[in-house]
Amino acid sequence: MGHAGMAAAAVRYLRTAGSPPSGRATGRALPHQEREEKRADTLPPPDLRAVRADERAPVDPAVFRRVLGGFASGVTVVTAPAPTPSQKGASEAGDGVPGPAGFACQSFASLSLEPPLVSFMVARTSKSWPGIARAGVFCVNVLSAAQGELCRAFAVSGADKFAGVSYSPAPVTGSPLLEGVTAWIDCEIHAVHTGGDHLIVVGRVRALDEGRGDEAPLVFHQGRLGTFAPAE
C-alpha cells in the first residue's frame, strides 16, 4: 500500500472507529501486500473507557501535565500541502477550507535508521490532522530560537496559520518548508497507530537537510518557550 493509501485507510478508520470489521475469512492465504491492506482497513477500535462519576481518575491530569512538562523538548511545525483538485471536494464537504495544513508539535522523534523513520503524535481532535492524513505526506520543520512567534501562530486552532508566512515546497512531497528553520525532514506517511486520545504517526523520510545550522533551537519546557545553552 502506498503512502496515500495508508493515510486514506487511517481517515476511514477514524470515521468508523467502533464499528466491527466486516467480511469473513475465506481460508485462502492472502499475499503479503493484500494482508497489509486488509489489516490497515480493519484496525481494531481503541480500548477506551470513560471514568465513572464515582470513580477517581488513575492519574490527576494536572499532575500528569506538570510532571511530564519537566521533560524539555525541541519544537517543530508539521506541515502538509494543500489538497489536489481531486481532494478539494472532500475538504470542502466539512473538513475545513482547502489550503496547506500545519500545527506546532513538540512530540516529534527519530524512530529508525534502517529504514529511515520518524514519528510525531497528534491529538485525535486536531483540525489539522485530516488535511495531513488526506495528503499522505508531511514535512517536519525544526524551529530556531528566533521563531517563537511562528510557533505560537501554528499553535492556534482554526486560524489562517500560513498568512504572512514565507515558505517553499519541500523537494519530494511539496509540503510547506518554512523559511528560517534549523532543519527539515520531508516524509511520506508510513503508518498510523492509536495511542489513547492521540494518534502516533510514523513517517518514512524521503529527504532532509539542515537549514540555518548556526541558529540555536527553540526549546519547550514547563509550558514556556526558551533557548538552549550547551553545558560547559
Coordinates of N, CA, C and O in Angstrom, one line a residue, residues 54-225:
D54 N -18.4 8.2 40.0 CA -18.0 7.9 41.4 C -16.6 7.2 41.4 O -16.2 6.6 42.4
E55 N -15.8 7.4 40.4 CA -14.5 6.8 40.3 C -13.4 7.9 40.0 O -13.6 8.7 39.2
R56 N -12.4 7.8 40.8 CA -11.3 8.7 40.6 C -10.4 8.3 39.4 O -10.2 7.1 39.2
A57 N -10.0 9.3 38.6 CA -9.1 9.0 37.5 C -7.8 8.5 38.1 O -7.3 8.9 39.2
P58 N -7.1 7.5 37.4 CA -5.9 6.9 38.0 C -4.8 7.9 38.1 O -3.9 7.7 39.0
V59 N -4.8 8.9 37.3 CA -3.7 10.0 37.4 C -4.4 11.3 37.3 O -5.2 11.5 36.3
D60 N -4.1 12.2 38.2 CA -4.7 13.6 38.1 C -4.1 14.3 36.8 O -2.9 14.4 36.7
P61 N -5.0 14.7 35.9 CA -4.5 15.3 34.7 C -3.5 16.5 34.9 O -2.6 16.7 34.2
A62 N -3.8 17.3 35.9 CA -3.0 18.5 36.2 C -1.6 18.0 36.7 O -0.6 18.6 36.3
V63 N -1.5 17.0 37.5 CA -0.3 16.4 37.9 C 0.5 15.8 36.8 O 1.7 16.0 36.6
F64 N -0.3 15.1 35.9 CA 0.3 14.5 34.7 C 1.0 15.5 33.9 O 2.2 15.4 33.4
R65 N 0.3 16.6 33.6 CA 0.9 17.7 32.7 C 2.1 18.3 33.4 O 3.1 18.6 32.7
R66 N 2.0 18.6 34.7 CA 3.1 19.2 35.4 C 4.4 18.4 35.4 O 5.5 18.9 35.1
V67 N 4.2 17.1 35.7 CA 5.4 16.2 35.8 C 6.0 16.0 34.4 O 7.2 16.1 34.2
L68 N 5.2 15.7 33.4 CA 5.7 15.5 32.1 C 6.2 16.8 31.5 O 7.1 16.7 30.6
G69 N 5.8 17.9 31.9 CA 6.3 19.2 31.5 C 7.7 19.4 31.8 O 8.4 20.3 31.3
G70 N 8.2 18.6 32.8 CA 9.6 18.7 33.2 C 10.6 18.2 32.1 O 11.8 18.3 32.2
F71 N 10.0 17.5 31.1 CA 10.9 16.9 30.0 C 11.0 18.0 28.9 O 10.0 18.3 28.3
A72 N 12.2 18.6 28.8 CA 12.4 19.6 27.8 C 12.4 19.0 26.4 O 13.0 17.9 26.2
S73 N 11.9 19.7 25.4 CA 11.9 19.1 24.0 C 12.1 20.3 23.1 O 12.0 21.4 23.4
G74 N 12.5 19.9 21.9 CA 12.5 20.8 20.8 C 11.1 21.1 20.3 O 10.2 20.5 20.8
V75 N 11.0 22.0 19.4 CA 9.7 22.4 18.8 C 9.7 22.4 17.3 O 10.7 22.8 16.7
T76 N 8.7 21.8 16.7 CA 8.6 21.7 15.3 C 7.2 22.2 14.8 O 6.3 22.4 15.6
V77 N 7.1 22.4 13.5 CA 5.8 22.7 12.9 C 5.7 21.6 11.8 O 6.6 21.5 10.9
V78 N 4.7 20.8 11.9 CA 4.4 19.7 10.9 C 3.5 20.3 9.9 O 2.4 20.8 10.2
T79 N 3.9 20.2 8.6 CA 3.0 20.8 7.6 C 2.7 19.8 6.5 O 3.4 18.8 6.4
A80 N 1.7 20.1 5.7 CA 1.3 19.2 4.6 C 0.8 20.1 3.5 O 0.2 21.2 3.8
P81 N 0.9 19.7 2.2 CA 0.5 20.6 1.1 C -1.1 20.7 1.0 O -1.8 19.9 1.6
A82 N -1.5 21.7 0.3 CA -2.9 21.9 0.0 C -3.5 20.8 -0.7 O -2.7 20.1 -1.5
P83 N -4.8 20.5 -0.6 CA -5.3 19.4 -1.4 C -5.2 19.5 -2.9 O -5.2 20.7 -3.4
T84 N -5.1 18.5 -3.6 CA -5.1 18.5 -5.0 C -6.5 18.7 -5.5 O -7.5 18.6 -4.7
P85 N -6.8 19.0 -6.8 CA -8.1 19.2 -7.3 C -9.1 18.1 -7.0 O -10.2 18.3 -6.6
S86 N -8.6 16.8 -7.0 CA -9.4 15.7 -6.8 C -9.8 15.5 -5.3 O -10.7 14.9 -4.9
Q87 N -9.0 16.2 -4.4 CA -9.2 16.1 -3.0 C -10.0 17.3 -2.4 O -10.6 17.2 -1.3
K88 N -10.1 18.3 -3.2 CA -10.7 19.6 -2.6 C -12.2 19.4 -2.3 O -12.7 19.9 -1.4
G89 N -12.9 18.5 -3.1 CA -14.3 18.3 -2.9 C -14.5 17.7 -1.5 O -15.4 18.1 -0.7
A90 N -13.7 16.7 -1.1 CA -13.8 16.1 0.2 C -13.5 17.2 1.3 O -14.2 17.2 2.4
S91 N -12.5 18.0 1.1 CA -12.2 19.0 2.1 C -13.3 20.0 2.3 O -13.6 20.4 3.4
E92 N -13.9 20.5 1.2 CA -15.0 21.4 1.2 C -16.2 20.9 1.8 O -17.1 21.6 2.3
A93 N -16.3 19.5 1.9 CA -17.5 18.9 2.4 C -17.7 19.0 3.9 O -18.7 18.6 4.5
G94 N -16.6 19.5 4.6 CA -16.8 19.7 6.0 C -15.5 19.6 6.8 O -15.6 19.8 8.1
D95 N -14.4 19.4 6.2 CA -13.2 19.3 7.0 C -12.4 20.6 7.0 O -11.3 20.6 7.5
G96 N -12.9 21.7 6.5 CA -12.2 23.0 6.6 C -12.0 23.5 5.2 O -12.3 23.0 4.2
V97 N -11.4 24.8 5.2 CA -11.1 25.4 4.0 C -9.9 24.8 3.3 O -8.9 24.6 4.0
P98 N -9.9 24.5 2.0 CA -8.8 23.9 1.4 C -7.6 24.9 1.5 O -7.7 26.1 1.4
G99 N -6.4 24.3 1.7 CA -5.2 25.0 1.9 C -4.2 24.1 2.6 O -4.5 23.0 3.0
P100 N -2.9 24.6 2.7 CA -2.0 23.8 3.4 C -2.3 23.6 4.8 O -3.0 24.5 5.4
A101 N -1.9 22.5 5.4 CA -2.2 22.2 6.8 C -0.9 22.3 7.6 O 0.2 22.1 7.1
G102 N -1.1 22.6 8.9 CA 0.1 22.6 9.8 C -0.2 22.9 11.2 O -1.2 23.5 11.5
F103 N 0.6 22.4 12.1 CA 0.4 22.6 13.5 C 1.7 22.5 14.3 O 2.7 21.8 13.8
A104 N 1.8 23.3 15.4 CA 3.0 23.2 16.2 C 3.1 21.9 17.0 O 2.1 21.4 17.5
C105 N 4.2 21.3 17.0 CA 4.3 19.9 17.6 C 5.7 19.8 18.3 O 6.7 20.0 17.7
Q106 N 5.6 19.3 19.6 CA 6.8 19.1 20.3 C 7.0 17.6 20.5 O 8.1 17.1 20.9
S107 N 6.0 16.8 20.2 CA 6.1 15.3 20.3 C 6.6 14.7 19.0 O 6.0 13.8 18.4
F108 N 7.8 15.1 18.6 CA 8.5 14.6 17.4 C 9.7 13.8 17.8 O 10.4 14.2 18.8
A109 N 10.0 12.7 17.1 CA 11.2 12.0 17.5 C 11.7 11.2 16.3 O 10.9 10.8 15.4
S110 N 13.0 10.9 16.2 CA 13.5 10.0 15.3 C 13.2 8.6 15.7 O 13.1 8.3 17.0
L111 N 12.9 7.6 14.8 CA 12.4 6.3 15.2 C 13.3 5.2 14.7 O 13.6 4.3 15.4
S112 N 13.8 5.3 13.5 CA 14.6 4.2 12.9 C 15.5 4.7 11.9 O 15.2 5.7 11.1
L113 N 16.7 4.1 11.8 CA 17.7 4.5 10.8 C 17.6 3.7 9.6 O 17.8 4.2 8.5
E114 N 17.2 2.4 9.7 CA 17.0 1.5 8.5 C 15.8 0.7 8.7 O 15.7 -0.3 9.5
P115 N 14.7 1.0 8.0 CA 14.5 2.2 7.1 C 14.5 3.5 7.9 O 14.2 3.5 9.1
P116 N 14.7 4.6 7.2 CA 14.7 5.9 7.9 C 13.3 6.3 8.3 O 12.5 6.7 7.4
L117 N 12.9 6.3 9.6 CA 11.6 6.6 10.0 C 11.6 7.6 11.1 O 12.6 7.7 11.9
V118 N 10.6 8.5 11.2 CA 10.4 9.4 12.3 C 9.0 9.3 12.7 O 8.2 8.6 12.1
S119 N 8.7 9.9 13.8 CA 7.3 9.9 14.3 C 6.9 11.2 15.0 O 7.7 12.0 15.4
F120 N 5.6 11.4 15.0 CA 5.0 12.5 15.8 C 3.7 12.1 16.3 O 3.0 11.2 15.8
M121 N 3.2 12.7 17.4 CA 1.9 12.5 17.9 C 1.0 13.7 17.7 O 1.4 14.8 17.8
V122 N -0.3 13.4 17.4 CA -1.2 14.4 17.2 C -2.5 14.1 17.9 O -2.9 12.9 17.9
A123 N -3.2 15.0 18.5 CA -4.5 14.8 19.1 C -5.5 14.3 18.1 O -5.6 14.8 17.0
R124 N -6.4 13.4 18.6 CA -7.4 12.8 17.7 C -8.4 13.9 17.3 O -9.1 13.8 16.3
T125 N -8.5 15.0 18.1 CA -9.4 16.1 17.8 C -8.8 17.2 17.0 O -9.4 18.2 16.7
S126 N -7.5 17.0 16.6 CA -6.8 18.0 15.8 C -7.6 18.4 14.5 O -8.0 17.5 13.7
K127 N -7.7 19.7 14.2 CA -8.3 20.1 13.0 C -7.3 20.1 11.8 O -7.7 20.2 10.7
S128 N -6.1 20.0 12.1 CA -5.0 20.0 11.1 C -4.8 18.6 10.6 O -4.4 18.4 9.4
W129 N -5.0 17.6 11.5 CA -4.7 16.2 11.1 C -5.4 15.7 9.8 O -4.8 15.0 9.0
P130 N -6.7 15.9 9.7 CA -7.4 15.4 8.5 C -6.7 15.9 7.2 O -6.6 15.1 6.2
G131 N -6.2 17.1 7.1 CA -5.6 17.6 5.9 C -4.2 16.9 5.7 O -3.8 16.6 4.6
I132 N -3.5 16.6 6.8 CA -2.2 15.9 6.7 C -2.5 14.4 6.3 O -1.8 13.9 5.4
A133 N -3.5 13.8 6.9 CA -3.8 12.4 6.5 C -4.2 12.3 5.1 O -3.8 11.4 4.4
R134 N -5.0 13.3 4.6 CA -5.5 13.2 3.2 C -4.4 13.4 2.3 O -4.3 12.7 1.2
A135 N -3.4 14.2 2.6 CA -2.2 14.4 1.7 C -1.3 13.2 1.7 O -0.7 12.9 0.7
G136 N -1.3 12.5 2.8 CA -0.4 11.3 2.9 C 1.1 11.6 3.0 O 1.9 10.7 3.0
V137 N 1.4 12.9 3.2 CA 2.8 13.3 3.3 C 2.9 14.5 4.3 O 1.8 15.1 4.6
F138 N 4.1 14.8 4.7 CA 4.3 15.9 5.6 C 5.7 16.3 5.7 O 6.6 15.5 5.3
C139 N 6.0 17.5 6.2 CA 7.3 18.0 6.4 C 7.4 18.5 7.8 O 6.6 19.2 8.3
V140 N 8.5 18.0 8.5 CA 8.7 18.5 9.9 C 9.7 19.6 9.8 O 10.8 19.5 9.3
N141 N 9.3 20.8 10.3 CA 10.1 22.0 10.3 C 10.7 22.2 11.7 O 9.9 22.4 12.6
V142 N 12.0 22.1 11.9 CA 12.5 22.2 13.3 C 12.8 23.7 13.5 O 13.6 24.3 12.8
L143 N 12.1 24.3 14.5 CA 12.2 25.8 14.7 C 13.4 26.2 15.4 O 14.0 25.5 16.3
S144 N 13.9 27.4 15.1 CA 15.0 28.1 15.7 C 14.5 28.9 16.9 O 13.3 29.2 17.0
A145 N 15.5 29.3 17.7 CA 15.2 30.1 18.9 C 14.5 31.4 18.5 O 13.8 32.0 19.3
A146 N 14.7 31.9 17.3 CA 14.1 33.2 16.9 C 12.7 33.0 16.3 O 12.1 34.0 15.9
Q147 N 12.1 31.8 16.4 CA 10.8 31.6 15.7 C 9.7 31.3 16.8 O 8.8 30.5 16.5
G148 N 9.8 31.9 17.9 CA 8.8 31.7 19.0 C 7.5 32.2 18.5 O 6.4 31.5 18.8
E149 N 7.4 33.3 17.9 CA 6.1 33.8 17.4 C 5.5 32.9 16.3 O 4.3 32.7 16.3
L150 N 6.4 32.4 15.5 CA 5.9 31.4 14.5 C 5.3 30.2 15.1 O 4.2 29.7 14.7
C151 N 5.9 29.7 16.2 CA 5.4 28.6 16.9 C 4.0 28.9 17.5 O 3.1 28.1 17.4
R152 N 3.9 30.1 18.1 CA 2.6 30.4 18.7 C 1.5 30.6 17.6 O 0.3 30.2 17.8
A153 N 1.8 31.0 16.4 CA 0.9 31.2 15.4 C 0.3 29.8 14.9 O -0.9 29.7 14.6
F154 N 1.2 28.8 14.9 CA 0.8 27.5 14.5 C 0.2 26.7 15.6 O -0.3 25.6 15.4
A155 N 0.2 27.2 16.8 CA -0.4 26.5 17.9 C -1.9 26.9 18.1 O -2.6 26.4 18.9
V156 N -2.3 27.9 17.3 CA -3.7 28.4 17.4 C -4.6 27.6 16.5 O -4.3 27.3 15.3
S157 N -5.7 27.1 17.0 CA -6.6 26.3 16.2 C -7.6 27.2 15.4 O -8.2 28.1 15.9
G158 N -7.8 26.8 14.2 CA -8.8 27.4 13.3 C -8.4 28.7 12.6 O -9.1 29.1 11.8
A159 N -7.2 29.2 12.9 CA -6.8 30.4 12.3 C -6.1 30.1 10.9 O -5.8 29.0 10.6
D160 N -5.9 31.2 10.1 CA -5.2 31.0 8.9 C -3.7 31.1 9.3 O -3.0 32.1 9.3
K161 N -3.1 29.9 9.6 CA -1.8 29.8 10.1 C -0.7 30.2 9.1 O 0.4 30.6 9.6
F162 N -1.0 30.2 7.9 CA 0.1 30.4 6.9 C 0.0 31.9 6.4 O 0.8 32.3 5.5
A163 N -0.9 32.7 6.9 CA -1.0 34.1 6.5 C 0.3 34.8 6.8 O 0.7 34.9 8.0
G164 N 1.0 35.4 5.8 CA 2.2 36.1 6.1 C 3.4 35.3 6.3 O 4.5 35.8 6.6
V165 N 3.3 34.0 6.2 CA 4.5 33.1 6.5 C 5.2 32.7 5.2 O 4.5 32.3 4.2
S166 N 6.5 32.9 5.1 CA 7.3 32.6 3.9 C 7.6 31.1 4.0 O 8.2 30.6 5.0
Y167 N 7.4 30.4 2.9 CA 7.7 29.0 2.7 C 7.9 28.6 1.3 O 7.5 29.3 0.4
S168 N 8.6 27.5 1.1 CA 8.7 26.9 -0.3 C 8.3 25.5 -0.2 O 8.3 24.9 0.9
P169 N 8.1 24.8 -1.4 CA 7.7 23.4 -1.3 C 8.9 22.5 -1.0 O 10.0 22.7 -1.5
A170 N 8.7 21.6 -0.1 CA 9.7 20.6 0.2 C 10.0 19.8 -1.1 O 9.1 19.6 -1.9
P171 N 11.2 19.3 -1.3 CA 11.6 18.8 -2.6 C 10.9 17.5 -3.1 O 10.7 17.3 -4.3
V172 N 10.4 16.7 -2.2 CA 9.8 15.4 -2.6 C 8.3 15.5 -2.5 O 7.6 15.2 -3.4
T173 N 7.8 16.0 -1.4 CA 6.3 15.9 -1.1 C 5.6 17.2 -1.5 O 4.4 17.2 -1.6
G174 N 6.4 18.3 -1.6 CA 5.7 19.6 -1.8 C 5.1 20.2 -0.6 O 4.5 21.3 -0.7
S175 N 5.3 19.6 0.6 CA 4.8 20.2 1.8 C 5.5 21.5 2.1 O 6.7 21.7 1.7
P176 N 4.8 22.4 2.8 CA 5.5 23.7 3.1 C 6.7 23.6 3.9 O 6.7 23.0 5.0
L177 N 7.8 24.1 3.4 CA 9.1 24.1 4.1 C 9.3 25.6 4.5 O 9.5 26.5 3.7
L178 N 9.2 25.8 5.8 CA 9.2 27.2 6.4 C 10.5 27.8 6.3 O 11.6 27.2 6.6
E179 N 10.6 29.1 6.0 CA 11.8 29.8 5.9 C 12.4 30.0 7.3 O 11.7 30.3 8.3
G180 N 13.8 29.8 7.4 CA 14.5 30.1 8.6 C 14.6 29.0 9.6 O 15.1 29.2 10.7
V181 N 14.1 27.8 9.3 CA 14.1 26.7 10.2 C 15.6 26.2 10.3 O 16.4 26.3 9.4
T182 N 15.9 25.5 11.5 CA 17.2 24.9 11.7 C 17.4 23.6 10.9 O 18.5 23.2 10.6
A183 N 16.3 22.9 10.6 CA 16.4 21.6 9.9 C 15.0 21.3 9.4 O 14.0 21.8 9.9
W184 N 14.9 20.4 8.4 CA 13.6 20.0 7.9 C 13.7 18.5 7.4 O 14.8 18.0 7.0
I185 N 12.6 17.8 7.6 CA 12.5 16.4 7.2 C 11.3 16.2 6.4 O 10.1 16.4 6.9
D186 N 11.4 15.7 5.2 CA 10.3 15.6 4.2 C 9.9 14.1 4.2 O 10.8 13.2 3.9
C187 N 8.7 13.8 4.5 CA 8.2 12.4 4.7 C 6.9 12.0 4.0 O 6.1 12.9 3.7
E188 N 6.8 10.7 3.9 CA 5.5 10.1 3.5 C 5.0 9.4 4.7 O 5.7 8.8 5.5
I189 N 3.7 9.4 4.9 CA 3.1 8.6 6.0 C 3.3 7.1 5.8 O 2.9 6.6 4.7
H190 N 3.9 6.5 6.8 CA 4.2 5.1 6.7 C 3.2 4.2 7.5 O 2.9 3.1 7.1
A191 N 2.8 4.8 8.6 CA 1.8 4.0 9.5 C 1.2 5.0 10.4 O 1.7 6.1 10.7
V192 N 0.0 4.6 10.9 CA -0.7 5.4 11.9 C -1.2 4.5 13.0 O -1.9 3.5 12.7
H193 N -0.9 4.7 14.2 CA -1.3 3.9 15.4 C -2.2 4.7 16.4 O -1.9 5.9 16.5
T194 N -3.1 4.1 17.1 CA -3.8 4.8 18.1 C -3.0 4.8 19.4 O -2.3 3.8 19.7
G195 N -3.1 5.9 20.2 CA -2.5 6.0 21.4 C -3.3 6.8 22.4 O -3.1 8.0 22.6
G196 N -4.4 6.2 22.9 CA -5.3 6.9 23.8 C -6.0 8.0 23.0 O -6.6 7.8 22.0
D197 N -5.9 9.3 23.5 CA -6.6 10.4 22.9 C -5.7 11.0 21.8 O -6.0 12.1 21.3
H198 N -4.6 10.4 21.5 CA -3.7 10.8 20.4 C -3.5 9.7 19.3 O -3.9 8.6 19.6
L199 N -3.0 10.1 18.2 CA -2.5 9.2 17.2 C -1.0 9.3 17.1 O -0.4 10.4 17.2
I200 N -0.4 8.1 16.8 CA 1.0 8.1 16.6 C 1.3 7.9 15.1 O 0.9 6.9 14.5
V201 N 1.8 8.9 14.5 CA 2.1 8.9 13.1 C 3.5 8.6 12.8 O 4.4 9.3 13.3
V202 N 3.8 7.6 12.0 CA 5.1 7.2 11.6 C 5.3 7.7 10.1 O 4.5 7.4 9.3
G203 N 6.4 8.4 9.9 CA 6.7 8.8 8.6 C 8.0 8.2 8.0 O 9.0 8.0 8.8
R204 N 8.0 7.9 6.7 CA 9.2 7.4 6.1 C 9.9 8.6 5.5 O 9.3 9.3 4.7
V205 N 11.2 8.8 5.8 CA 11.9 10.0 5.4 C 12.3 9.9 3.9 O 12.9 8.9 3.5
R206 N 12.0 10.9 3.1 CA 12.4 10.9 1.7 C 13.4 11.9 1.4 O 14.2 11.8 0.4
A207 N 13.5 12.9 2.2 CA 14.6 13.9 2.0 C 14.7 14.7 3.4 O 13.8 14.8 4.1
L208 N 15.9 15.2 3.6 CA 16.1 16.0 4.8 C 17.4 16.8 4.7 O 18.3 16.5 3.9
D209 N 17.5 17.9 5.5 CA 18.7 18.7 5.4 C 18.7 19.7 6.6 O 17.6 19.9 7.2
E210 N 19.8 20.2 6.9 CA 19.9 21.3 7.8 C 19.5 22.6 7.1 O 19.7 22.8 5.9
G211 N 18.9 23.5 7.9 CA 18.6 24.8 7.4 C 19.6 25.8 7.8 O 20.8 25.8 7.4
R212 N 19.2 26.6 8.8 CA 20.2 27.6 9.4 C 20.9 26.9 10.5 O 20.5 27.1 11.7
G213 N 21.9 26.1 10.3 CA 22.5 25.4 11.3 C 23.2 26.2 12.4 O 23.5 25.7 13.4
D214 N 23.5 27.5 12.1 CA 24.1 28.3 13.1 C 23.2 28.9 14.1 O 23.6 29.5 15.1
E215 N 21.9 28.6 13.9 CA 20.8 29.1 14.8 C 20.6 28.1 16.0 O 20.6 26.9 15.8
A216 N 20.5 28.7 17.2 CA 20.1 27.8 18.3 C 18.7 27.3 18.2 O 17.8 28.0 17.6
P217 N 18.4 26.1 18.7 CA 17.0 25.6 18.5 C 16.0 26.2 19.5 O 16.4 26.7 20.6
L218 N 14.8 26.2 19.2 CA 13.7 26.6 20.1 C 13.4 25.4 21.0 O 13.3 24.3 20.6
V219 N 13.3 25.7 22.3 CA 13.0 24.7 23.3 C 11.8 24.9 24.1 O 11.4 26.1 24.4
F220 N 11.0 23.9 24.4 CA 9.8 24.0 25.2 C 10.0 23.2 26.5 O 10.4 22.1 26.6
H221 N 9.7 24.0 27.7 CA 9.9 23.3 29.0 C 8.9 24.0 30.0 O 8.8 25.2 30.0
Q222 N 8.2 23.2 30.7 CA 7.2 23.6 31.7 C 6.3 24.7 31.2 O 6.0 25.7 31.8
G223 N 5.8 24.5 29.9 CA 4.8 25.4 29.3 C 5.4 26.7 28.8 O 4.6 27.5 28.4
R224 N 6.7 26.8 28.7 CA 7.3 28.0 28.2 C 8.3 27.7 27.1 O 9.0 26.6 27.1
L225 N 8.4 28.6 26.2 CA 9.4 28.6 25.2 C 10.7 29.2 25.6 O 10.7 30.2 26.4

